[in-house]
Amino acid sequence: MRTYLLAFSFLFIAQTLIAQVTDTAAVDDFDYSKFGDAAGVKRYATQKVLNQTPNRIVSLAYEYQAAFDMPGVPSFPNQTYRVNRIAGIRGQLNIPVVSNTKLIWQLGANYWRSGYAFESVNNVFISKLNANGMHTAGINTTIFKPLNEKNFLIFQASADVNGVFEKFSDVNSKALTVSATAIYGWKKSEQNMYGVGVARTYRAGQIIYVPVLLWNKTFNDQWGMELLLPARGHLRRNFSTSNILQLGYELEGNQYWMRTPSTNGQVFIQRGEFKPRVMWDKKLSGFFWLNVQAGFRYNWRFDVMNEYDARKDEKLFFRSALTNPFYFSVGINFVSP
């Protein structure tokens, strides 16, 4: 009886194994082409490299510049005025309007204030600057358009009103500046992308047209760089995906309108600043990140002109070789995933 049971068990197991092999062969012979060819799907380049700093959707920061001198201010004779500090809030908003593999389109708004505190204000120009500060408010748009898996286009444009405004009604067309950038690029890998283009910008305080180099590269898990020359450039150290230190610089600036009792009734302050700095980004919770900056504010340009977009010295009201203080900034950012 035991022999019959063993024989029956052997036959049952053998039949099961044969059925499994037959089923596997049937699966191997199945024609997947009926469902389409995955290799035929078109792929597109993404806008970032691995370990790059996250894109900011909402940003709110406070910046402080330490004391410095403002020489050469016309005051019969020219005088040097002491600025005890410049401080103010900076806010920025970037909202994705379209975000898919074929197109990323963002609309944004920004507001910056630089509040001046002078030791003495016995001068009309200094008094207005001390009482009202410099304001910048504007809108911007950015389009990232991948052409395929390796090539992409970037378009950026912004319009700002900038001025030493005593009241809201002071805002006028003479306070408006328009900037734009166009870049054609190559995405060589998930660690390396670069592009070249041209920009119209007021970052040096005066309207200029310059060639642009974009280069974002991740060397390994710890090191990378993020360049948008000549506007800014940083060497990046990733301690982790949520703890990033950067060393580099940014060039900032714009042209500011101011009402004066002079012959033309107005002047235009062309202000440009070169900022070598250390920048630390740290994830706090979820999509909220801390940003801390510390560095040196080097005066690139502080020219007060009698005409809009003036470039020649005969239109110069006065030029000040500002001395160069340390600065710091601290802010909270809501970032994209």
mmCIF file with all atom_site columns, C-alpha atoms in Angstrom, residues 12 22 45-46 67 81 85 108 125 144 159 166 179 181 197 223 248 296-297 316 336:
data_model
loop_
_atom_site.group_PDB
_atom_site.id
_atom_site.type_symbol
_atom_site.label_atom_id
_atom_site.label_alt_id
_atom_site.label_comp_id
_atom_site.label_asym_id
_atom_site.label_entity_id
_atom_site.label_seq_id
_atom_site.pdbx_PDB_ins_code
_atom_site.Cartn_x
_atom_site.Cartn_y
_atom_site.Cartn_z
_atom_site.occupancy
_atom_site.B_iso_or_equiv
_atom_site.pdbx_formal_charge
_atom_site.auth_seq_id
_atom_site.auth_comp_id
_atom_site.auth_asym_id
_atom_site.auth_atom_id
_atom_site.pdbx_PDB_model_num
ATOM 1  C CA . PHE A 1 12  ? 1.267  14.037  -8.992  1.00 0.00 ? 12  PHE A CA 1
ATOM 2  C CA . THR A 1 22  ? 4.328  24.511  -19.913 1.00 0.00 ? 22  THR A CA 1
ATOM 3  C CA . ALA A 1 45  ? 15.222 66.687  -20.653 1.00 0.00 ? 45  ALA A CA 1
ATOM 4  C CA . THR A 1 46  ? 14.459 67.742  -17.074 1.00 0.00 ? 46  THR A CA 1
ATOM 5  C CA . ALA A 1 67  ? 27.887 100.501 8.376   1.00 0.00 ? 67  ALA A CA 1
ATOM 6  C CA . TYR A 1 81  ? 27.922 110.678 4.752   1.00 0.00 ? 81  TYR A CA 1
ATOM 7  C CA . ARG A 1 85  ? 23.027 100.297 8.106   1.00 0.00 ? 85  ARG A CA 1
ATOM 8  C CA . GLY A 1 108 ? 6.307  85.160  -10.234 1.00 0.00 ? 108 GLY A CA 1
ATOM 9  C CA . PHE A 1 125 ? 19.176 113.640 -1.490  1.00 0.00 ? 125 PHE A CA 1
ATOM 10 C CA . PHE A 1 144 ? 11.749 75.836  -19.584 1.00 0.00 ? 144 PHE A CA 1
ATOM 11 C CA . ALA A 1 159 ? 9.421  93.997  -15.315 1.00 0.00 ? 159 ALA A CA 1
ATOM 12 C CA . GLU A 1 166 ? 7.409  109.016 -0.936  1.00 0.00 ? 166 GLU A CA 1
ATOM 13 C CA . SER A 1 179 ? 15.071 92.532  -18.247 1.00 0.00 ? 179 SER A CA 1
ATOM 14 C CA . THR A 1 181 ? 17.299 86.215  -20.874 1.00 0.00 ? 181 THR A CA 1
ATOM 15 C CA . GLY A 1 197 ? 22.573 82.624  -24.398 1.00 0.00 ? 197 GLY A CA 1
ATOM 16 C CA . TRP A 1 223 ? 30.208 68.134  -4.670  1.00 0.00 ? 223 TRP A CA 1
ATOM 17 C CA . GLY A 1 248 ? 30.226 81.829  -4.525  1.00 0.00 ? 248 GLY A CA 1
ATOM 18 C CA . PHE A 1 296 ? 30.789 91.006  1.666   1.00 0.00 ? 296 PHE A CA 1
ATOM 19 C CA . ARG A 1 297 ? 28.923 93.725  -0.243  1.00 0.00 ? 297 ARG A CA 1
ATOM 20 C CA . LEU A 1 316 ? 26.074 112.296 -14.282 1.00 0.00 ? 316 LEU A CA 1
ATOM 21 C CA . SER A 1 336 ? 9.166  72.435  -4.831  1.00 0.00 ? 336 SER A CA 1
#
